[in-house]
Amino acid sequence: MENADADIVFQSYGRCCKNERFFVDFYDRFMGSSDEVRAMFVDTDMKQQRHLLRNGILQLILHARGMPDTKLRALGESHSRGGYNIRPDLYRQWLDALLDTVRRHDPEHSDSITDAWQRALQPGIELIRGAY
Ligand code: HEM
């Protein structure tokens, strides 16, 4: 069941990544969700950040497919209170922005695909969030 989710999400992500606008739209949505989030990226090179996120999401999906969690642990460290200090409650906004962006960009989008994203990414997000 879990692996079926990961496969659905892997395919969906492939369709989303065909269009570079996916990451532009994600950050527009995510930063538009609150002034607090926007403020965190004022000094960020967004072109570079979009590339880093592309890989970060891939790591979340690979984790759902059973890959080791070394990369996610590093993200947990960088986002923790000793790093960017990302409060755990902000991850809901992050996931909502991502799911909205998938709905707009995946030509085959459906509720069951969005649900699969949510279930597949949850454990990896919890790992990063839990390192706070
Ligand atoms: C599970 C969800 C998330 C993933 C996969 C993710 C992924 C990444 C990646 C790959 C980087 C660059 C590598 C690094 O610096 O460690 C990064 C940097 C960053 N992330 Fe996240 N992130 C997530 C959630 C969040 C949330 C919720 C926030 C804020 C509300 C946030 C804010 C930042 C900031 C401020 C940076 C540094 C930007 C800079 O270098 O100027 N991230 N994130």
PDB file of C-alpha atoms and ligand atoms in Angstrom:
ATOM      1  CA  MET A   1       0.000   0.000   0.000  1.00  0.00           C
ATOM      2  CA  GLU A   2       2.687   2.485   1.062  1.00  0.00           C
ATOM      3  CA  ASN A   3       4.804   1.553  -1.921  1.00  0.00           C
ATOM      4  CA  ALA A   4       1.835   2.012  -4.241  1.00  0.00           C
ATOM      5  CA  ASP A   5       1.530   5.574  -2.887  1.00  0.00           C
ATOM      6  CA  ALA A   6       5.226   6.220  -3.426  1.00  0.00           C
ATOM      7  CA  ASP A   7       4.996   5.001  -7.028  1.00  0.00           C
ATOM      8  CA  ILE A   8       1.945   7.168  -7.767  1.00  0.00           C
ATOM      9  CA  VAL A   9       3.724  10.168  -6.262  1.00  0.00           C
ATOM     10  CA  PHE A  10       6.960   9.456  -8.120  1.00  0.00           C
ATOM     11  CA  GLN A  11       5.061   9.468 -11.441  1.00  0.00           C
ATOM     12  CA  SER A  12       3.070  12.565 -10.491  1.00  0.00           C
ATOM     13  CA  TYR A  13       6.255  14.412  -9.501  1.00  0.00           C
ATOM     14  CA  GLY A  14       7.788  13.486 -12.868  1.00  0.00           C
ATOM     15  CA  ARG A  15       4.847  15.124 -14.661  1.00  0.00           C
ATOM     16  CA  CYS A  16       5.076  18.220 -12.432  1.00  0.00           C
ATOM     17  CA  CYS A  17       8.836  18.600 -12.953  1.00  0.00           C
ATOM     18  CA  LYS A  18       8.436  18.803 -16.738  1.00  0.00           C
ATOM     19  CA  ASN A  19       7.466  22.417 -16.231  1.00  0.00           C
ATOM     20  CA  GLU A  20       9.941  24.672 -14.410  1.00  0.00           C
ATOM     21  CA  ARG A  21       7.042  26.852 -13.374  1.00  0.00           C
ATOM     22  CA  PHE A  22       6.145  24.184 -10.828  1.00  0.00           C
ATOM     23  CA  PHE A  23       8.799  25.434  -8.398  1.00  0.00           C
ATOM     24  CA  VAL A  24       8.167  29.111  -9.160  1.00  0.00           C
ATOM     25  CA  ASP A  25       4.465  28.586  -8.445  1.00  0.00           C
ATOM     26  CA  PHE A  26       5.198  26.593  -5.308  1.00  0.00           C
ATOM     27  CA  TYR A  27       7.290  29.401  -3.783  1.00  0.00           C
ATOM     28  CA  ASP A  28       4.800  32.070  -4.878  1.00  0.00           C
ATOM     29  CA  ARG A  29       2.113  30.132  -3.073  1.00  0.00           C
ATOM     30  CA  PHE A  30       4.201  29.222  -0.039  1.00  0.00           C
ATOM     31  CA  MET A  31       5.587  32.752   0.462  1.00  0.00           C
ATOM     32  CA  GLY A  32       2.146  34.190  -0.206  1.00  0.00           C
ATOM     33  CA  SER A  33       0.721  32.087   2.623  1.00  0.00           C
ATOM     34  CA  SER A  34       2.113  34.383   5.338  1.00  0.00           C
ATOM     35  CA  ASP A  35       4.397  37.371   5.904  1.00  0.00           C
ATOM     36  CA  GLU A  36       6.375  35.220   8.292  1.00  0.00           C
ATOM     37  CA  VAL A  37       7.258  32.709   5.589  1.00  0.00           C
ATOM     38  CA  ARG A  38       7.977  35.455   3.055  1.00  0.00           C
ATOM     39  CA  ALA A  39      10.384  37.112   5.495  1.00  0.00           C
ATOM     40  CA  MET A  40      12.420  33.914   5.767  1.00  0.00           C
ATOM     41  CA  PHE A  41      13.374  34.046   2.095  1.00  0.00           C
ATOM     42  CA  VAL A  42      14.150  37.770   1.670  1.00  0.00           C
ATOM     43  CA  ASP A  43      17.892  37.155   1.295  1.00  0.00           C
ATOM     44  CA  THR A  44      17.562  33.846  -0.549  1.00  0.00           C
ATOM     45  CA  ASP A  45      18.735  33.255  -4.114  1.00  0.00           C
ATOM     46  CA  MET A  46      15.412  31.801  -5.275  1.00  0.00           C
ATOM     47  CA  LYS A  47      16.785  30.333  -8.507  1.00  0.00           C
ATOM     48  CA  GLN A  48      19.183  28.242  -6.453  1.00  0.00           C
ATOM     49  CA  GLN A  49      16.529  27.520  -3.829  1.00  0.00           C
ATOM     50  CA  ARG A  50      14.201  26.073  -6.474  1.00  0.00           C
ATOM     51  CA  HIS A  51      16.916  23.616  -7.514  1.00  0.00           C
ATOM     52  CA  LEU A  52      17.565  22.637  -3.897  1.00  0.00           C
ATOM     53  CA  LEU A  53      13.873  22.061  -3.305  1.00  0.00           C
ATOM     54  CA  ARG A  54      13.585  19.932  -6.417  1.00  0.00           C
ATOM     55  CA  ASN A  55      16.078  17.574  -4.823  1.00  0.00           C
ATOM     56  CA  GLY A  56      14.541  17.941  -1.350  1.00  0.00           C
ATOM     57  CA  ILE A  57      11.145  16.734  -2.562  1.00  0.00           C
ATOM     58  CA  LEU A  58      12.838  13.872  -4.376  1.00  0.00           C
ATOM     59  CA  GLN A  59      14.476  12.882  -1.075  1.00  0.00           C
ATOM     60  CA  LEU A  60      11.071  12.818   0.622  1.00  0.00           C
ATOM     61  CA  ILE A  61       9.729  10.541  -2.126  1.00  0.00           C
ATOM     62  CA  LEU A  62      12.779   8.259  -2.040  1.00  0.00           C
ATOM     63  CA  HIS A  63      12.353   7.974   1.714  1.00  0.00           C
ATOM     64  CA  ALA A  64       8.775   6.782   1.116  1.00  0.00           C
ATOM     65  CA  ARG A  65      10.266   4.183  -1.239  1.00  0.00           C
ATOM     66  CA  GLY A  66      12.525   2.905   1.535  1.00  0.00           C
ATOM     67  CA  MET A  67      15.762   4.784   0.917  1.00  0.00           C
ATOM     68  CA  PRO A  68      17.993   5.603   3.924  1.00  0.00           C
ATOM     69  CA  ASP A  69      17.155   8.849   5.697  1.00  0.00           C
ATOM     70  CA  THR A  70      20.622  10.446   5.824  1.00  0.00           C
ATOM     71  CA  LYS A  71      19.658  13.367   3.553  1.00  0.00           C
ATOM     72  CA  LEU A  72      16.457  14.023   5.478  1.00  0.00           C
ATOM     73  CA  ARG A  73      18.363  14.042   8.770  1.00  0.00           C
ATOM     74  CA  ALA A  74      20.624  16.747   7.350  1.00  0.00           C
ATOM     75  CA  LEU A  75      17.527  18.773   6.382  1.00  0.00           C
ATOM     76  CA  GLY A  76      16.162  18.243   9.889  1.00  0.00           C
ATOM     77  CA  GLU A  77      19.384  19.670  11.262  1.00  0.00           C
ATOM     78  CA  SER A  78      19.461  22.713   8.943  1.00  0.00           C
ATOM     79  CA  HIS A  79      15.800  23.543   9.661  1.00  0.00           C
ATOM     80  CA  SER A  80      16.025  23.013  13.433  1.00  0.00           C
ATOM     81  CA  ARG A  81      16.107  25.694  16.122  1.00  0.00           C
ATOM     82  CA  GLY A  82      19.910  25.735  15.854  1.00  0.00           C
ATOM     83  CA  GLY A  83      19.605  26.382  12.114  1.00  0.00           C
ATOM     84  CA  TYR A  84      16.882  28.235  10.197  1.00  0.00           C
ATOM     85  CA  ASN A  85      14.649  27.846  13.269  1.00  0.00           C
ATOM     86  CA  ILE A  86      11.573  26.637  11.346  1.00  0.00           C
ATOM     87  CA  ARG A  87       8.760  26.166  13.876  1.00  0.00           C
ATOM     88  CA  PRO A  88       7.031  22.765  13.535  1.00  0.00           C
ATOM     89  CA  ASP A  89       3.615  24.337  12.831  1.00  0.00           C
ATOM     90  CA  LEU A  90       4.930  25.898   9.592  1.00  0.00           C
ATOM     91  CA  TYR A  91       5.182  22.523   7.869  1.00  0.00           C
ATOM     92  CA  ARG A  92       1.398  22.402   7.403  1.00  0.00           C
ATOM     93  CA  GLN A  93       1.618  25.561   5.250  1.00  0.00           C
ATOM     94  CA  TRP A  94       4.481  24.028   3.322  1.00  0.00           C
ATOM     95  CA  LEU A  95       2.554  20.833   2.562  1.00  0.00           C
ATOM     96  CA  ASP A  96      -0.659  22.691   1.681  1.00  0.00           C
ATOM     97  CA  ALA A  97       1.240  24.908  -0.771  1.00  0.00           C
ATOM     98  CA  LEU A  98       2.843  21.826  -2.310  1.00  0.00           C
ATOM     99  CA  LEU A  99      -0.459  19.943  -2.685  1.00  0.00           C
ATOM    100  CA  ASP A 100      -2.097  23.011  -4.268  1.00  0.00           C
ATOM    101  CA  THR A 101       0.776  23.315  -6.707  1.00  0.00           C
ATOM    102  CA  VAL A 102       0.556  19.622  -7.621  1.00  0.00           C
ATOM    103  CA  ARG A 103      -3.180  20.029  -8.298  1.00  0.00           C
ATOM    104  CA  ARG A 104      -2.446  22.846 -10.712  1.00  0.00           C
ATOM    105  CA  HIS A 105       0.511  21.268 -12.476  1.00  0.00           C
ATOM    106  CA  ASP A 106      -0.102  17.537 -12.718  1.00  0.00           C
ATOM    107  CA  PRO A 107      -2.264  17.110 -15.825  1.00  0.00           C
ATOM    108  CA  GLU A 108      -3.574  13.836 -14.363  1.00  0.00           C
ATOM    109  CA  HIS A 109      -4.288  15.278 -10.921  1.00  0.00           C
ATOM    110  CA  SER A 110      -7.104  13.818  -8.814  1.00  0.00           C
ATOM    111  CA  ASP A 111      -8.078  13.618  -5.152  1.00  0.00           C
ATOM    112  CA  SER A 112      -6.604  10.144  -4.892  1.00  0.00           C
ATOM    113  CA  ILE A 113      -3.252  11.414  -6.228  1.00  0.00           C
ATOM    114  CA  THR A 114      -3.226  14.289  -3.730  1.00  0.00           C
ATOM    115  CA  ASP A 115      -4.071  11.831  -0.939  1.00  0.00           C
ATOM    116  CA  ALA A 116      -1.195   9.602  -2.045  1.00  0.00           C
ATOM    117  CA  TRP A 117       1.165  12.627  -1.871  1.00  0.00           C
ATOM    118  CA  GLN A 118       0.002  13.417   1.616  1.00  0.00           C
ATOM    119  CA  ARG A 119       0.419   9.834   2.881  1.00  0.00           C
ATOM    120  CA  ALA A 120       3.762   9.263   1.141  1.00  0.00           C
ATOM    121  CA  LEU A 121       5.411  12.499   2.305  1.00  0.00           C
ATOM    122  CA  GLN A 122       4.125  12.542   5.873  1.00  0.00           C
ATOM    123  CA  PRO A 123       6.842  10.304   7.435  1.00  0.00           C
ATOM    124  CA  GLY A 124       9.697  12.247   5.794  1.00  0.00           C
ATOM    125  CA  ILE A 125       8.188  15.590   6.782  1.00  0.00           C
ATOM    126  CA  GLU A 126       7.757  14.315  10.360  1.00  0.00           C
ATOM    127  CA  LEU A 127      11.418  13.351  10.412  1.00  0.00           C
ATOM    128  CA  ILE A 128      12.518  16.885   9.416  1.00  0.00           C
ATOM    129  CA  ARG A 129       9.929  18.562  11.656  1.00  0.00           C
ATOM    130  CA  GLY A 130      10.762  16.303  14.577  1.00  0.00           C
ATOM    131  CA  ALA A 131      14.410  17.382  14.570  1.00  0.00           C
ATOM    132  CA  TYR A 132      13.383  20.873  15.698  1.00  0.00           C
TER     133      TYR A 132
HETATM  134  C1  HEM B   1       9.607  19.007   4.552  1.00  0.00           C
HETATM  135  C2  HEM B   1       9.539  20.216   4.026  1.00  0.00           C
HETATM  136  C3  HEM B   1      10.771  20.951   3.546  1.00  0.00           C
HETATM  137  C4  HEM B   1      11.736  20.536   2.684  1.00  0.00           C
HETATM  138  C5  HEM B   1      11.845  19.200   1.945  1.00  0.00           C
HETATM  139  C6  HEM B   1      12.686  21.634   2.576  1.00  0.00           C
HETATM  140  C7  HEM B   1      13.821  21.612   1.776  1.00  0.00           C
HETATM  141  C8  HEM B   1      14.821  22.554   1.831  1.00  0.00           C
HETATM  142  C9  HEM B   1      16.093  22.430   1.160  1.00  0.00           C
HETATM  143  C10 HEM B   1      16.507  21.233   0.282  1.00  0.00           C
HETATM  144  C11 HEM B   1      16.829  23.526   1.471  1.00  0.00           C
HETATM  145  C12 HEM B   1      18.262  23.806   1.029  1.00  0.00           C
HETATM  146  C13 HEM B   1      19.231  22.919   1.785  1.00  0.00           C
HETATM  147  C14 HEM B   1      19.508  23.395   3.189  1.00  0.00           C
HETATM  148  O1  HEM B   1      19.748  24.601   3.365  1.00  0.00           O
HETATM  149  O2  HEM B   1      19.498  22.555   4.099  1.00  0.00           O
HETATM  150  C15 HEM B   1      16.015  24.365   2.325  1.00  0.00           C
HETATM  151  C16 HEM B   1      16.373  25.598   2.832  1.00  0.00           C
HETATM  152  C17 HEM B   1      15.541  26.431   3.529  1.00  0.00           C
HETATM  153  N1  HEM B   1      14.242  26.148   3.921  1.00  0.00           N
HETATM  154 FE1  HEM B   1      13.275  24.417   3.689  1.00  0.00          FE
HETATM  155  N2  HEM B   1      12.276  22.674   3.369  1.00  0.00           N
HETATM  156  C18 HEM B   1      11.109  22.298   3.963  1.00  0.00           C
HETATM  157  C19 HEM B   1      10.340  23.073   4.815  1.00  0.00           C
HETATM  158  C20 HEM B   1      10.577  24.390   5.107  1.00  0.00           C
HETATM  159  C21 HEM B   1       9.670  25.272   5.827  1.00  0.00           C
HETATM  160  C22 HEM B   1       8.320  24.838   6.428  1.00  0.00           C
HETATM  161  C23 HEM B   1      10.275  26.492   5.869  1.00  0.00           C
HETATM  162  C24 HEM B   1       9.781  27.800   6.443  1.00  0.00           C
HETATM  163  C25 HEM B   1       8.583  28.072   6.830  1.00  0.00           C
HETATM  164  C26 HEM B   1      11.557  26.381   5.209  1.00  0.00           C
HETATM  165  C27 HEM B   1      12.484  27.389   5.092  1.00  0.00           C
HETATM  166  C28 HEM B   1      13.745  27.254   4.565  1.00  0.00           C
HETATM  167  C29 HEM B   1      14.752  28.309   4.613  1.00  0.00           C
HETATM  168  C30 HEM B   1      14.588  29.683   5.259  1.00  0.00           C
HETATM  169  C31 HEM B   1      15.884  27.789   3.942  1.00  0.00           C
HETATM  170  C32 HEM B   1      17.217  28.499   3.707  1.00  0.00           C
HETATM  171  C33 HEM B   1      17.093  29.485   2.574  1.00  0.00           C
HETATM  172  C34 HEM B   1      18.397  30.224   2.321  1.00  0.00           C
HETATM  173  O3  HEM B   1      19.423  29.563   2.119  1.00  0.00           O
HETATM  174  O4  HEM B   1      18.351  31.460   2.288  1.00  0.00           O
HETATM  175  N3  HEM B   1      11.697  25.104   4.758  1.00  0.00           N
HETATM  176  N4  HEM B   1      14.803  23.745   2.524  1.00  0.00           N
END
